[in-house]
Short mmCIF file of C-alpha atoms in Angstrom, two decimals:
data_model
loop_
_atom_site.label_atom_id
_atom_site.label_comp_id
_atom_site.label_asym_id
_atom_site.label_seq_id
_atom_site.Cartn_x
_atom_site.Cartn_y
_atom_site.Cartn_z
CA GLY A 185 0.00 0.00 0.00
CA ALA A 186 2.73 2.46 0.99
CA THR A 187 4.75 1.64 -2.13
CA GLU A 188 1.77 2.19 -4.39
CA SER A 189 0.96 5.52 -2.71
CA LEU A 190 4.57 6.70 -3.09
CA GLY A 191 4.58 5.68 -6.75
CA TYR A 192 1.36 7.60 -7.32
CA MET A 193 2.82 10.70 -5.71
CA PHE A 194 5.88 10.66 -7.97
CA ALA A 195 3.78 9.95 -11.06
CA ASP A 196 1.70 13.09 -10.57
CA LEU A 197 4.19 15.75 -9.58
CA PRO A 198 2.75 19.26 -10.02
CA MET A 199 4.09 21.18 -12.98
CA THR A 200 6.61 23.81 -11.93
CA TYR A 201 7.91 26.78 -13.90
CA THR A 202 11.71 26.74 -14.13
CA SER A 203 12.73 29.41 -16.67
CA SER A 204 11.76 31.32 -19.80
CA GLN A 205 13.56 33.08 -22.62
CA VAL A 206 12.51 35.58 -25.28
CA THR A 207 14.37 35.74 -28.60
CA GLN A 208 13.93 37.48 -31.94
CA PRO A 209 14.43 34.68 -34.46
CA ASN A 210 14.21 36.83 -37.58
CA THR A 211 15.45 40.35 -38.34
CA ASP A 212 14.94 40.23 -42.12
CA ASN A 213 13.07 43.05 -43.82
CA ILE A 214 9.29 42.68 -43.98
CA ARG A 215 7.63 42.78 -47.39
CA LYS A 216 4.38 44.54 -46.54
CA THR A 217 2.76 43.01 -49.62
CA CYS A 218 2.84 39.69 -47.74
CA GLY A 219 2.81 41.03 -44.19
CA THR A 220 0.41 38.63 -42.43
CA ASP A 221 1.64 36.74 -39.34
CA VAL A 222 5.14 38.23 -39.51
CA ASP A 223 7.16 36.57 -36.74
CA ILE A 224 8.54 39.03 -34.19
CA LEU A 225 9.30 37.18 -30.94
CA LYS A 226 9.76 33.55 -29.89
CA ILE A 227 9.02 32.69 -26.24
CA LYS A 228 10.36 29.52 -24.64
CA ILE A 229 8.81 28.46 -21.31
CA SER A 230 10.50 25.56 -19.48
CA VAL A 231 8.60 23.47 -16.92
CA THR A 232 9.02 20.29 -14.90
CA GLY A 233 6.43 17.85 -13.53
CA ASN A 234 3.54 15.92 -15.03
CA CYS A 235 0.30 17.63 -14.01
CA PRO A 236 -0.92 20.10 -16.67
CA ALA A 237 -0.28 23.83 -16.19
CA GLU A 238 -2.32 26.60 -17.80
CA ILE A 239 -0.98 29.74 -19.46
CA THR A 240 -3.60 32.50 -19.56
CA GLN A 241 -1.88 35.81 -20.32
CA PHE A 242 1.14 37.46 -21.96
CA ASP A 243 2.07 41.13 -21.63
CA PHE A 244 4.03 42.89 -24.37
CA ASN A 245 5.11 46.33 -25.51
CA THR A 246 5.45 47.43 -29.12
CA LEU A 247 8.35 49.73 -28.23
CA GLY A 248 10.95 46.96 -28.19
CA ASP A 249 14.46 48.30 -27.98
CA PRO A 250 14.06 52.05 -27.29
CA GLY A 251 12.81 53.80 -30.37
CA TYR A 252 12.80 50.77 -32.67
CA THR A 253 9.07 50.53 -33.38
CA GLN A 254 7.86 53.56 -35.28
CA ASN A 255 4.19 54.58 -35.61
CA PRO A 256 2.67 51.29 -34.36
CA LEU A 257 -0.90 52.41 -35.03
CA THR A 258 0.00 52.86 -38.70
CA ASN A 259 2.48 50.02 -39.12
CA ILE A 260 0.82 47.23 -37.08
CA SER A 261 -2.82 46.31 -37.61
CA ASN A 262 -2.92 43.22 -35.38
CA ALA A 263 -0.77 41.17 -33.00
CA SER A 264 -1.29 37.40 -32.69
CA LEU A 265 0.25 34.83 -30.38
CA TYR A 266 0.57 31.20 -31.49
CA TYR A 267 1.43 28.07 -29.49
CA THR A 268 3.62 25.43 -31.16
CA GLY A 269 3.96 22.99 -28.25
CA THR A 270 7.45 21.53 -27.85
CA ASN A 271 8.34 22.40 -31.47
CA SER A 272 10.43 25.58 -31.63
CA SER A 273 9.63 26.25 -35.31
CA PHE A 274 6.90 28.79 -36.06
CA THR A 275 3.52 27.70 -37.44
CA ASN A 276 0.18 29.47 -37.21
CA ASP A 277 -1.86 26.31 -36.63
CA GLU A 278 -2.82 26.98 -32.99
CA LEU A 279 -3.84 30.54 -32.05
CA PHE A 280 -3.52 31.45 -28.37
CA GLY A 281 -5.00 34.95 -28.70
CA SER A 282 -4.72 38.28 -30.51
CA PHE A 283 -4.86 42.03 -29.95
CA THR A 284 -6.05 44.58 -32.51
CA SER A 285 -4.02 47.75 -33.18
CA PRO A 286 -1.35 47.38 -30.49
CA ASN A 287 0.29 50.65 -29.45
CA GLY A 288 2.71 50.56 -26.52
CA ALA A 289 1.78 48.12 -23.75
CA PHE A 290 -0.74 45.45 -24.73
CA THR A 291 -2.01 42.14 -23.33
CA VAL A 292 -2.89 38.92 -25.14
CA THR A 293 -5.16 36.58 -23.20
CA GLY A 294 -6.13 32.98 -23.88
CA SER A 295 -5.99 29.50 -22.37
CA GLN A 296 -3.29 26.99 -23.18
CA LEU A 297 -2.57 23.82 -21.23
CA MET A 298 0.99 22.54 -21.14
CA LEU A 299 0.66 18.78 -20.74
CA SER A 300 4.27 17.63 -20.41
CA ALA A 301 7.58 18.63 -18.88
CA GLY A 302 10.16 20.34 -21.07
CA ASP A 303 10.32 23.44 -23.28
CA HIS A 304 7.11 24.93 -24.69
CA TYR A 305 7.05 27.62 -27.38
CA PHE A 306 4.86 30.63 -28.18
CA HIS A 307 5.36 33.02 -31.11
CA LEU A 308 4.29 36.66 -31.33
CA THR A 309 3.44 37.88 -34.83
CA TYR A 310 2.30 41.16 -36.36
CA ASP A 311 0.08 41.91 -39.33
CA ILE A 312 1.66 44.68 -41.41
CA PRO A 313 -0.90 46.54 -43.57
CA LEU A 314 -0.30 47.80 -47.09
CA THR A 315 -0.67 51.31 -45.68
CA SER A 316 2.37 50.86 -43.41
CA ILE A 317 5.30 53.24 -43.93
CA THR A 318 8.14 51.88 -46.06
CA GLY A 319 11.53 52.12 -44.35
CA GLU A 320 10.20 52.29 -40.79
CA ASN A 321 10.97 49.69 -38.13
CA ILE A 322 8.94 47.42 -35.88
CA ASP A 323 9.86 45.47 -32.77
CA ALA A 324 8.43 44.13 -29.50
CA ALA A 325 9.37 43.34 -25.91
CA MET A 326 7.72 40.94 -23.47
CA THR A 327 7.14 42.08 -19.89
CA SER A 328 5.42 39.13 -18.19
CA PHE A 329 3.23 36.04 -18.54
CA THR A 330 0.76 34.30 -16.24
CA MET A 331 0.94 30.56 -15.47
CA ASP A 332 -1.51 28.91 -13.06
CA GLY A 333 -2.46 32.34 -11.72
CA ALA A 334 1.14 33.42 -10.97
CA THR A 335 2.75 36.30 -12.86
CA ASN A 336 6.31 35.68 -14.04
CA THR A 337 8.69 38.50 -14.98
CA ASP A 338 12.11 36.81 -14.86
CA MET A 339 12.46 35.98 -18.56
CA MET A 340 15.94 35.88 -20.07
CA THR A 341 16.36 38.71 -22.61
CA PRO A 342 12.75 39.95 -22.41
CA ASN A 343 13.70 42.66 -24.88
CA PRO A 344 16.06 40.98 -27.37
CA GLY A 345 18.13 43.21 -29.60
CA GLY A 346 17.25 43.75 -33.23
CA PHE A 347 14.25 44.92 -35.25
CA ARG A 348 12.59 44.43 -38.63
CA SER A 349 12.22 47.07 -41.33
CA ILE A 350 9.26 47.47 -43.70
CA THR A 351 9.82 47.33 -47.46
CA ASP A 352 7.48 47.49 -50.43
CA ASP A 353 9.32 44.77 -52.34
CA PRO A 354 6.99 42.33 -54.12
CA CYS A 355 5.84 39.32 -52.15
CA LEU A 356 7.69 36.19 -53.27
CA GLN A 357 5.44 33.15 -53.03
CA PRO A 358 6.88 29.61 -53.07
CA ASP A 359 6.41 27.50 -56.20
CA LEU A 360 3.35 25.30 -56.35
CA PRO A 361 3.96 21.61 -55.64
CA ASN A 362 4.36 19.29 -58.61
CA PRO A 363 1.14 17.58 -59.76
CA ASN A 364 0.60 13.90 -59.04
CA ALA A 365 1.89 11.46 -61.64
CA ASN A 366 -0.77 10.47 -64.20
CA MET A 367 0.44 7.50 -66.23
CA THR A 368 -1.43 6.68 -69.43
CA PHE A 369 -1.00 4.60 -72.64
CA ILE A 370 -0.34 6.24 -76.03
CA PRO A 371 -0.74 4.70 -79.50
CA GLN A 372 2.26 3.10 -81.15
CA GLY A 373 4.10 5.57 -83.40
CA SER A 374 3.15 8.63 -81.35
CA LEU A 375 5.67 11.44 -81.16
CA VAL A 376 7.10 12.17 -77.71
CA ILE A 377 8.15 15.81 -77.25
CA PRO A 378 10.63 16.33 -74.40
CA MET A 379 9.71 19.27 -72.15
CA ASP A 380 12.85 19.39 -70.01
CA ASN A 381 15.17 22.40 -69.88
CA SER A 382 17.98 20.73 -71.82
CA ASN A 383 15.86 19.88 -74.85
CA GLN A 384 13.66 23.00 -74.80
CA ASN A 385 16.41 25.56 -74.38
CA LEU A 386 15.74 27.85 -77.36
CA THR A 387 18.84 29.95 -76.68
CA GLY A 388 21.22 27.01 -76.59
CA GLY A 389 23.97 27.32 -79.16
CA MET A 390 22.74 30.66 -80.46
#
């Protein structure tokens, strides 16, 4: 009985916050022609224990490094925060919360359970409108977050160095994926025209 009780206690240790870190993973220029969900900050929250913990609030400031964000009401239409679990790479599959027209201090609220020990990641993004000002900069800093009702302010590098500048360069979209193979029979004697670059290079040898 005592052994089983002890095993149960160790199996259900409460989740405990150990540390957090804020980084700016990308400082490339922002093409405002494709300025939706532009990644600004990555937040890593490290926990131990097995019982789930709930994150309910993040507090940010558009100022970032002093003077880096210019005209936030013009250059930022929306801020969104996404949760990517234990994967540090950014995706916008799971929205934690958002805030419209951030200007200075702003708060994003939501509800996200962390179900396992380890590092958990959140990503702050901005929407940059077409009316934003070319050549101006945007940035952000994180001031606190709330886990299981407790406010935490001891993040490493809460205001990481760097910023992103707005450009009006055209939005470069990735190529479409190749179509699925579609094998078919052709009559005997049909002509086969090669469509590869080597055989269709009209400038070759000219």
